[in-house]
Short mmCIF file of C-alpha atoms in Angstrom, two decimals:
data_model
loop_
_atom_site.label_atom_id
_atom_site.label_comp_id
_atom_site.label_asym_id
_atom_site.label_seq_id
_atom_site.Cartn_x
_atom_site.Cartn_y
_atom_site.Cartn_z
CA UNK A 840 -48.00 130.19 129.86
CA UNK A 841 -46.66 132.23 126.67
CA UNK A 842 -48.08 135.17 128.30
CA UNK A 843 -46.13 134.42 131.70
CA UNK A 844 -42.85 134.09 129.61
CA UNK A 845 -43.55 137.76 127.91
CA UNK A 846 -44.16 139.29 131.05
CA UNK A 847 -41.62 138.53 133.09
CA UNK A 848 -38.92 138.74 130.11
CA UNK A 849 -40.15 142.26 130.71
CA UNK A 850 -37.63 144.44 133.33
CA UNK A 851 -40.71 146.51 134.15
CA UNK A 852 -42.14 142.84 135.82
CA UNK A 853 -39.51 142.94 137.98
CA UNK A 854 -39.13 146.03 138.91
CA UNK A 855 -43.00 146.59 139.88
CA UNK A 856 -42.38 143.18 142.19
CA UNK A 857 -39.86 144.91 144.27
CA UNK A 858 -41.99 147.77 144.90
CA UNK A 859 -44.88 145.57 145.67
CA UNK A 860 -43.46 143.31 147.72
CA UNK A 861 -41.39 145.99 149.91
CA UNK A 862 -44.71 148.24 150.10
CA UNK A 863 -46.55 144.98 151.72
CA UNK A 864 -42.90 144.13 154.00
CA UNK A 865 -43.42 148.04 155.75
CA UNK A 866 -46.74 147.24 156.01
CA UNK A 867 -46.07 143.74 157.77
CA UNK A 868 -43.58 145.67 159.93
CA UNK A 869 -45.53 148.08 161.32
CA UNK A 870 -48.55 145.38 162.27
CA UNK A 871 -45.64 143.70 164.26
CA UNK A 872 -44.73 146.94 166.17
CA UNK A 873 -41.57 148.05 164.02
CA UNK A 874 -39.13 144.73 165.26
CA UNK A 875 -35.96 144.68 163.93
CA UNK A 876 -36.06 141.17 163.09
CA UNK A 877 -39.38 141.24 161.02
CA UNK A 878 -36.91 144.66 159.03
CA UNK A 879 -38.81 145.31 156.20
CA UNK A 880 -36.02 145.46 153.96
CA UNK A 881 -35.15 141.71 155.55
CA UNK A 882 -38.46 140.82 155.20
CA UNK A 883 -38.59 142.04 151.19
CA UNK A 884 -35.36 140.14 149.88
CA UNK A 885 -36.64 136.64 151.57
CA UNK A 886 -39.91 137.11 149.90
CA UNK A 887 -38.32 138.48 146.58
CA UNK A 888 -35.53 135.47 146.79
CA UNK A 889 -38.39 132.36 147.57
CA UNK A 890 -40.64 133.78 144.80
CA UNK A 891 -37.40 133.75 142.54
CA UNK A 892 -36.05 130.63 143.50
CA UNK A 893 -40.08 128.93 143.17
CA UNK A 894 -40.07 130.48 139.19
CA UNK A 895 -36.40 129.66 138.27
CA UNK A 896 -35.62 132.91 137.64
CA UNK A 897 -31.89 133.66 137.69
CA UNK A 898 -31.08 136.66 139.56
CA UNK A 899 -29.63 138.26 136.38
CA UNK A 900 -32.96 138.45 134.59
CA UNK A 901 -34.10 139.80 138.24
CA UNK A 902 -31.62 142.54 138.08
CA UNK A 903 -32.72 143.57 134.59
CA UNK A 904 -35.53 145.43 136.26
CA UNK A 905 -33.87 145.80 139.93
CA UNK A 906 -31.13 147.59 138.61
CA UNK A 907 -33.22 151.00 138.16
CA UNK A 908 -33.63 150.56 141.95
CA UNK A 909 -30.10 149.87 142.23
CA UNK A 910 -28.98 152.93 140.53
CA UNK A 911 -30.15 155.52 143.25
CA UNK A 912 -27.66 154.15 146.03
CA UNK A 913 -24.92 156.05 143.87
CA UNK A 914 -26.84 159.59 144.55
CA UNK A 915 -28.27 158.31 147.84
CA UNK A 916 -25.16 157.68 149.34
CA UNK A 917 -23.99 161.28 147.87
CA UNK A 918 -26.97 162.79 149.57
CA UNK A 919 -25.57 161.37 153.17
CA UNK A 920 -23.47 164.64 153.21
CA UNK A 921 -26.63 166.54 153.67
CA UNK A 922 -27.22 165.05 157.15
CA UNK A 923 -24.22 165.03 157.67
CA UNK A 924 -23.60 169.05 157.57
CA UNK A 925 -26.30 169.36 159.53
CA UNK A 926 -24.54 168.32 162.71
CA UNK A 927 -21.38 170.47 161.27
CA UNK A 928 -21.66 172.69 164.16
CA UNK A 929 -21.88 170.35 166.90
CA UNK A 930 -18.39 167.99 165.39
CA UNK A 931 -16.67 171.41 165.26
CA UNK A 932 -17.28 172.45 168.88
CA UNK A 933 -16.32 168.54 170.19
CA UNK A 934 -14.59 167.34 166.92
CA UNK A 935 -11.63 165.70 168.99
CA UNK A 936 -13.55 163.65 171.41
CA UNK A 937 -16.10 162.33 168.35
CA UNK A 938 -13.06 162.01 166.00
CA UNK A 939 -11.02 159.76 168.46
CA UNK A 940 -13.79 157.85 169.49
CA UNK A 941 -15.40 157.27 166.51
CA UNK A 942 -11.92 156.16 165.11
CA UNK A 943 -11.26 153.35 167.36
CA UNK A 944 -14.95 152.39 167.31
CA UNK A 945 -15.04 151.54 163.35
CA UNK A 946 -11.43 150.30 163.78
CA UNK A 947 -12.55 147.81 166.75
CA UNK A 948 -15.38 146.47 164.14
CA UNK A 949 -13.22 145.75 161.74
CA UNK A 950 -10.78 144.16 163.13
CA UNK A 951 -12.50 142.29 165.84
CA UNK A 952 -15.31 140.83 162.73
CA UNK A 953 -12.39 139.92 161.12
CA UNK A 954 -10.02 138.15 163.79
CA UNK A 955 -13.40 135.93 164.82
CA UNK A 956 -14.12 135.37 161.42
CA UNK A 957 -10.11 134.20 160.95
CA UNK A 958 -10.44 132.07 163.73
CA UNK A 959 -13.27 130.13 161.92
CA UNK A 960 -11.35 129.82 159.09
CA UNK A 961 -14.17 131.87 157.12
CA UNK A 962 -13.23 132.15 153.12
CA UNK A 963 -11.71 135.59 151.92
CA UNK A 964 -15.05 136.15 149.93
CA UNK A 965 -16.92 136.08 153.32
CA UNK A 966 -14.24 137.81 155.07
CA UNK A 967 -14.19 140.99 152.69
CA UNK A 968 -17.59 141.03 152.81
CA UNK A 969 -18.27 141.08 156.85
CA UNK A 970 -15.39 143.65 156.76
CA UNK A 971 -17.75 146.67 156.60
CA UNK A 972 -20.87 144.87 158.59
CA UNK A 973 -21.20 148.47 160.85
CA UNK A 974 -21.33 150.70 157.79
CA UNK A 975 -24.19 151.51 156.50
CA UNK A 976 -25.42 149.59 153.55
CA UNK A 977 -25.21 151.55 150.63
CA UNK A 978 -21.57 152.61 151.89
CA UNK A 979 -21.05 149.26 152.30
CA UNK A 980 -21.90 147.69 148.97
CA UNK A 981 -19.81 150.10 147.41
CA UNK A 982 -16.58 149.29 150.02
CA UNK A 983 -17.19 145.49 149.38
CA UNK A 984 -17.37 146.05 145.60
CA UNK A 985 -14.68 147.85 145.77
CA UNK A 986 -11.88 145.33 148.22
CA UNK A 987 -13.44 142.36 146.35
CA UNK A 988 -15.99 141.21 148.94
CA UNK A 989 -19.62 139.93 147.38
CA UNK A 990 -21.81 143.17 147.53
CA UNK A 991 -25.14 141.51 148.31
CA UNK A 992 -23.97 139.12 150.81
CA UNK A 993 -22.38 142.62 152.60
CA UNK A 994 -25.56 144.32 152.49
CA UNK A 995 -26.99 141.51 154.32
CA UNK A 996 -24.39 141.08 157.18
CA UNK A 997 -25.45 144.78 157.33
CA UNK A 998 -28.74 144.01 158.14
CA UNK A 999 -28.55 141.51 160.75
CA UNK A 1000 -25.43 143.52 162.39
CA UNK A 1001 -27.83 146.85 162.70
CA UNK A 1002 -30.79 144.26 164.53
CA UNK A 1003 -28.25 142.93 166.42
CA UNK A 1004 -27.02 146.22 167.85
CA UNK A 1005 -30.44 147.46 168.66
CA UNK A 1006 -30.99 144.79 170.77
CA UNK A 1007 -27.52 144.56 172.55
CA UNK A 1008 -27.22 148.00 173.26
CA UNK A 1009 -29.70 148.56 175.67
CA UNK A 1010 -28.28 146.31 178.00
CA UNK A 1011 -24.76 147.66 177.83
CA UNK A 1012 -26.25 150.94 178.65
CA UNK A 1013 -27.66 149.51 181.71
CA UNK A 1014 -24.57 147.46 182.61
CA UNK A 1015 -22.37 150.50 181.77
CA UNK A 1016 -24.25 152.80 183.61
CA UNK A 1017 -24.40 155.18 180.65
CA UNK A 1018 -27.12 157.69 181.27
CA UNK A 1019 -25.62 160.41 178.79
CA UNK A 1020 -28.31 160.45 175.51
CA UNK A 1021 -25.82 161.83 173.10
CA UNK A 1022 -23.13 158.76 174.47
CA UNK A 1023 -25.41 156.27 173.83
CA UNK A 1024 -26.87 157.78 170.24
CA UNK A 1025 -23.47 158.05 169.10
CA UNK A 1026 -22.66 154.12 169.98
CA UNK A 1027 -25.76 152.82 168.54
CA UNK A 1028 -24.95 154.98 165.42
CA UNK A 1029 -21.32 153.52 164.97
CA UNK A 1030 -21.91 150.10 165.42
CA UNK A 1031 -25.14 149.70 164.04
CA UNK A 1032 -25.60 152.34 161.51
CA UNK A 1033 -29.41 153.20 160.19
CA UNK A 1034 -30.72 150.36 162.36
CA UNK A 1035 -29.35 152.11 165.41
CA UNK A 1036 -30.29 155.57 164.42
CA UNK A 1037 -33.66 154.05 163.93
CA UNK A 1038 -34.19 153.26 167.78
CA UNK A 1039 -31.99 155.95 169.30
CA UNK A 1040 -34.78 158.38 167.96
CA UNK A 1041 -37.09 156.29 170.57
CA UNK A 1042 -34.67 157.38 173.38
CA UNK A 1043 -34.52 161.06 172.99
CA UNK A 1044 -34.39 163.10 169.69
CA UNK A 1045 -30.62 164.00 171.19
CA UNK A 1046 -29.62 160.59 171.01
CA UNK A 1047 -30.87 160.12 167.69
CA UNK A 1048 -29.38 163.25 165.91
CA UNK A 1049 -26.06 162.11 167.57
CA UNK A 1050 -26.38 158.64 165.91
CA UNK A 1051 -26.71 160.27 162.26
CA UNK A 1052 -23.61 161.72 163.30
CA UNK A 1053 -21.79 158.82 163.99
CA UNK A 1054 -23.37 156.85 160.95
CA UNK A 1055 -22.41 159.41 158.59
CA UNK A 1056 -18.81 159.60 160.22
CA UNK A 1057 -18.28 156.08 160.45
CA UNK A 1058 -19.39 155.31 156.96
CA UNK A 1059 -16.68 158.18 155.95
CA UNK A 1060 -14.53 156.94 157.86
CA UNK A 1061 -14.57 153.31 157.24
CA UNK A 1062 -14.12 153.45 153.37
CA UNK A 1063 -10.76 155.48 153.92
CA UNK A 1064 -9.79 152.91 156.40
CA UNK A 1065 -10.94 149.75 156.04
CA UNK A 1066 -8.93 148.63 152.98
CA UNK A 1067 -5.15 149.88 155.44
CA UNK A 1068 -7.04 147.11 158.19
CA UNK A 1069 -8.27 144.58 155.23
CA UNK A 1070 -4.40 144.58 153.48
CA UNK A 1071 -2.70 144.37 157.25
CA UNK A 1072 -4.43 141.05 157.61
CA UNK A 1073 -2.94 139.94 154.22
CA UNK A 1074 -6.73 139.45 152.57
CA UNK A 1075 -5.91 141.83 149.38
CA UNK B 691 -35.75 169.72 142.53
CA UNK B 692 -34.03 168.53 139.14
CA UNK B 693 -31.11 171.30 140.01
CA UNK B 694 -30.52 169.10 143.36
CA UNK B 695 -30.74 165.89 141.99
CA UNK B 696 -28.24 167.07 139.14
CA UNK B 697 -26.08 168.54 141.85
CA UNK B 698 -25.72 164.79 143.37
CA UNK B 699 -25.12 162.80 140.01
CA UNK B 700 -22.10 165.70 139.75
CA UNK B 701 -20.37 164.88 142.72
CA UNK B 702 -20.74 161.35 142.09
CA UNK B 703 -19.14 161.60 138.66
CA UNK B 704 -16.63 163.85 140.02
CA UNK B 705 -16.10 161.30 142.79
CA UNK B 706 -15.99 158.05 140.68
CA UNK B 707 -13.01 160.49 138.25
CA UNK B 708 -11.34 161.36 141.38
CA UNK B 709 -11.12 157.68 142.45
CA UNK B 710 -10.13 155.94 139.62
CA UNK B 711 -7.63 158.89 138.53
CA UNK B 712 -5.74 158.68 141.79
CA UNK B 713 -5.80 154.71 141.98
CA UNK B 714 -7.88 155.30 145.65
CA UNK B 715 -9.53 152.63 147.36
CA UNK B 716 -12.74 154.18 148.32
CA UNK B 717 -16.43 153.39 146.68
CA UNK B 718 -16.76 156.57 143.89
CA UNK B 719 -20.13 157.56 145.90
CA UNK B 720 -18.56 158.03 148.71
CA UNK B 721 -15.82 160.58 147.26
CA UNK B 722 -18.57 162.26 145.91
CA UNK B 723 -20.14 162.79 149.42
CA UNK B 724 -17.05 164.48 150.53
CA UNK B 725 -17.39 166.51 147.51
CA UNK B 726 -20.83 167.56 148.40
CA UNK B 727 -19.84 168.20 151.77
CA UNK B 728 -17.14 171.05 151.10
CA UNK B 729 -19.53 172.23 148.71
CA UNK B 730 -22.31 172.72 151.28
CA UNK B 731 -19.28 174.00 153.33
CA UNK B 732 -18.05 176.34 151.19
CA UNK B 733 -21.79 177.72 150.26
CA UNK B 734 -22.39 177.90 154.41
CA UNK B 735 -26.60 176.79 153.38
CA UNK B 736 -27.79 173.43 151.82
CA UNK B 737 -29.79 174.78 148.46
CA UNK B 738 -33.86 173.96 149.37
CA UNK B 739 -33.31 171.40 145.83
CA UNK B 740 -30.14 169.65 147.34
CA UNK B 741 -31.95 169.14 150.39
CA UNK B 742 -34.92 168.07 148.91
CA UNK B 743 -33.89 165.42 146.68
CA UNK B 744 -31.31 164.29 149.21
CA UNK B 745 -34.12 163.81 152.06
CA UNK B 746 -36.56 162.33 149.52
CA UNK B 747 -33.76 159.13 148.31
CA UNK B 748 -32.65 158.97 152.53
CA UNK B 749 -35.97 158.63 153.11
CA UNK B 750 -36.78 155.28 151.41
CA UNK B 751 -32.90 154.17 151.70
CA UNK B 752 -33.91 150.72 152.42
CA UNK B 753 -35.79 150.03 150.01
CA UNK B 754 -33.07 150.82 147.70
CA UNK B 755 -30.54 147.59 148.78
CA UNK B 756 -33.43 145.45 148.42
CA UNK B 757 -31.95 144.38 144.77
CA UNK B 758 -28.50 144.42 145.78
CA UNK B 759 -29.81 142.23 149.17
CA UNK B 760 -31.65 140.09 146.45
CA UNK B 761 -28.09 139.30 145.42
CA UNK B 762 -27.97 136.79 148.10
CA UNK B 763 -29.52 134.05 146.37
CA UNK B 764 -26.66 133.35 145.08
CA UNK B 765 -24.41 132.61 148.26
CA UNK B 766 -26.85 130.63 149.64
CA UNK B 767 -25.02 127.86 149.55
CA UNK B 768 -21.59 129.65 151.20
CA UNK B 769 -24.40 131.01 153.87
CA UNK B 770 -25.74 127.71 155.10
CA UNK B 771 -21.61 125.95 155.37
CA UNK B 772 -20.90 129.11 157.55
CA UNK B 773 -23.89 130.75 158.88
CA UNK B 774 -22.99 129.75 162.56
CA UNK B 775 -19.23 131.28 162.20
CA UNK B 776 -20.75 134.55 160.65
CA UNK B 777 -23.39 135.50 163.33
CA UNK B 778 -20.51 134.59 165.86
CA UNK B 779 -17.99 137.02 164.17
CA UNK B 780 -20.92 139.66 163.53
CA UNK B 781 -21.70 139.11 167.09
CA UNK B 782 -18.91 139.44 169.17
CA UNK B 783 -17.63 142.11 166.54
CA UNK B 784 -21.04 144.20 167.74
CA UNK B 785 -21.04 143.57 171.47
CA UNK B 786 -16.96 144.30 171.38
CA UNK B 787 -17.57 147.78 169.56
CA UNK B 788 -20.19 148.87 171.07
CA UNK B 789 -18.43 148.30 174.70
CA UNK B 790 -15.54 150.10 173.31
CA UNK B 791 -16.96 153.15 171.87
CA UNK B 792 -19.15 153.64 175.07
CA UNK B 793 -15.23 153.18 177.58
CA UNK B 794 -14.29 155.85 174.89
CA UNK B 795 -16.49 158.39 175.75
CA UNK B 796 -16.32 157.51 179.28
CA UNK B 797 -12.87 158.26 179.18
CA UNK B 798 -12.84 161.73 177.58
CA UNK B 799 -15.77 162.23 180.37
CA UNK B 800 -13.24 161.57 183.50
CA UNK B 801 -10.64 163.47 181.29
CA UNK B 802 -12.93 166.69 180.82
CA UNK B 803 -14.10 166.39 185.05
CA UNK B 804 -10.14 166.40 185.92
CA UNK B 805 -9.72 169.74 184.21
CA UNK B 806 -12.54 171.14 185.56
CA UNK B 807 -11.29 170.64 188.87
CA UNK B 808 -7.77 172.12 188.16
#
């Protein structure tokens, strides 16, 4: 028992379970076929919150060790201009068509998240944090931090907006009659960030170099806009 | 390698001064990728270290919001009063952006064919 107490006092504890229990989540993942609902980032915080929650362990003493993990979403999301440039030559020759578009896209998911979310009477916490739900996550953390929103529960609503998009947007395709692999990349990119990307490389690699596009543009874009939409609906 | 990684935690710094200097609403990070962007702009080529370390932290990006996702544990209670009203919003929010950004591009499409034909 003493021994317990000593080890997990220890940061290093922690930070060896995260590893551990996300290197057995991609491994569960990929047994189930890659489904977006088994994610194995989804998959990892249940785990890592039940085995918390079973030992009493308050999520402070968690982040002790976590937040070395943490740390490197800073310099990851700096590293998202790398990508980014990448597709500098293809914004440049179309930059007005992906600019306007991609503009009223992250707009639409703002505002539409929050006018539902009104019309439940959701709390302002809640509210700030669904605000960025089609940004990806470590863009979003920081925009929730940032506007007052809880950062964890955002990179959550993250989550479960990217499986939802994967598995809406096929239809639409079909229902739109969108046969255009760079159209339907860029959608899946915009409203459903990484998770999108993700499956619009199983359409065509076209479709998924467009959707890095339109994840790294609409994660730009939202933090410049999002707290104009969040302060026109009176929530800061 | 360390020259790229150094590169990054620059920007960042320089992003997080730049924010809080000019009272800006924007996550310090993210001001740092625009930083990095002119930079790779300006220098026409990603340096092989930029592009190494930034591939190697994109690569295992979800695994890095795994302690900020821990973080939920402690809305739990929020999340079970309101979990119905949140997939709704994130729902409809999804399906409604998705269907726009797709009429978008349709649009431009019928706009591009009408010039064409002029």
């Amino acid at each position: 028992m003493e021994f317990w107490v000593f080890f997990t006092a220890k940061p290093l504890f922690w930070l060896i379970i995260t590893i551990v229990v996300f290197v057995c989540s991609v491994a569960l993942n990929k047994r189930a076929g890659g489904s977006p609902l088994l994610h194995p980032v989804l998959v990892a915080l249940s785990l890592i919150i039940v085995f918390l929650l079973l030992t009493k362990t308050s999520y402070e003493t968690y982040f002790e060790g976590a937040q070395f993990i943490h740390f490197l979403l800073g310099p990851a999301t700096v590293a998202l201009a790398v990508p980014l440039y990448d597709h500098f030559e293809r914004v440049r020759q179309m930059w007005l068509p992906l600019l306007v578009s991609c503009l009223v896209g992250a707009i639409t998911a703002i505002v539409t998240v929050l006018a539902v979310g009104m019309f439940f009477d959701l709390p302002v916490g809640a509210l700030l944090s669904l605000a960025p739900k089609s940004v990806t996550s470590p863009i979003a953390i920081g925009i929730a931090e940032k506007i007052g929103g809880f950062p964890s529960l955002a990179a959550g609503l993250v989550l479960i907006t990217g499986a939802m998009g994967c598995l809406l947007a096929p239809m639409l395709f079909t229902f739109l009659k969108v046969d255009d692999d760079a159209v339907k990349g860029f959608s899946m990119g915009l409203a459903a960030h990484g998770f999108g990307t993700a499956s619009a490389f199983e359409i065509s690699a076209l479709a998924g170099a467009f959707s890095g596009l339109a994840m790294g543009m609409t994660g730009l874009l939202t933090a410049f806009i999002l707290p104009v939409v969040v302060s026109m609906f009176g929530l800061i | 390698m360390l020259y790229g990684f150094l590169m990054l935690l620059v920007c960042q710094l320089l992003g997080e001064l730049i924010v809080v200097a000019g009272d800006i609403p924007v996550p310090g990070p993210v001001m740092g990728m625009v930083l990095l962007l002119l930079a790779l702009v300006l220098l026409k080529k990603p340096p092989q270290s930029v592009r190494g370390v930034s591939e190697g932290l994109l690569a295992h990006l979800g695994f890095l919001y795994v302690p900020a996702g821990v973080g939920l544990m402690l809305h739990l209670e929020m999340i079970s009063e309101y979990w119905l009203a949140i997939l709704a919003a994130l729902f409809v929010s999804t399906l409604i952006t998705l269907v726009v950004t797709l009429l978008m591009f349709k649009l431009f499409g019928r706009l591009k064919r009408k010039r064409g034909e002029n």
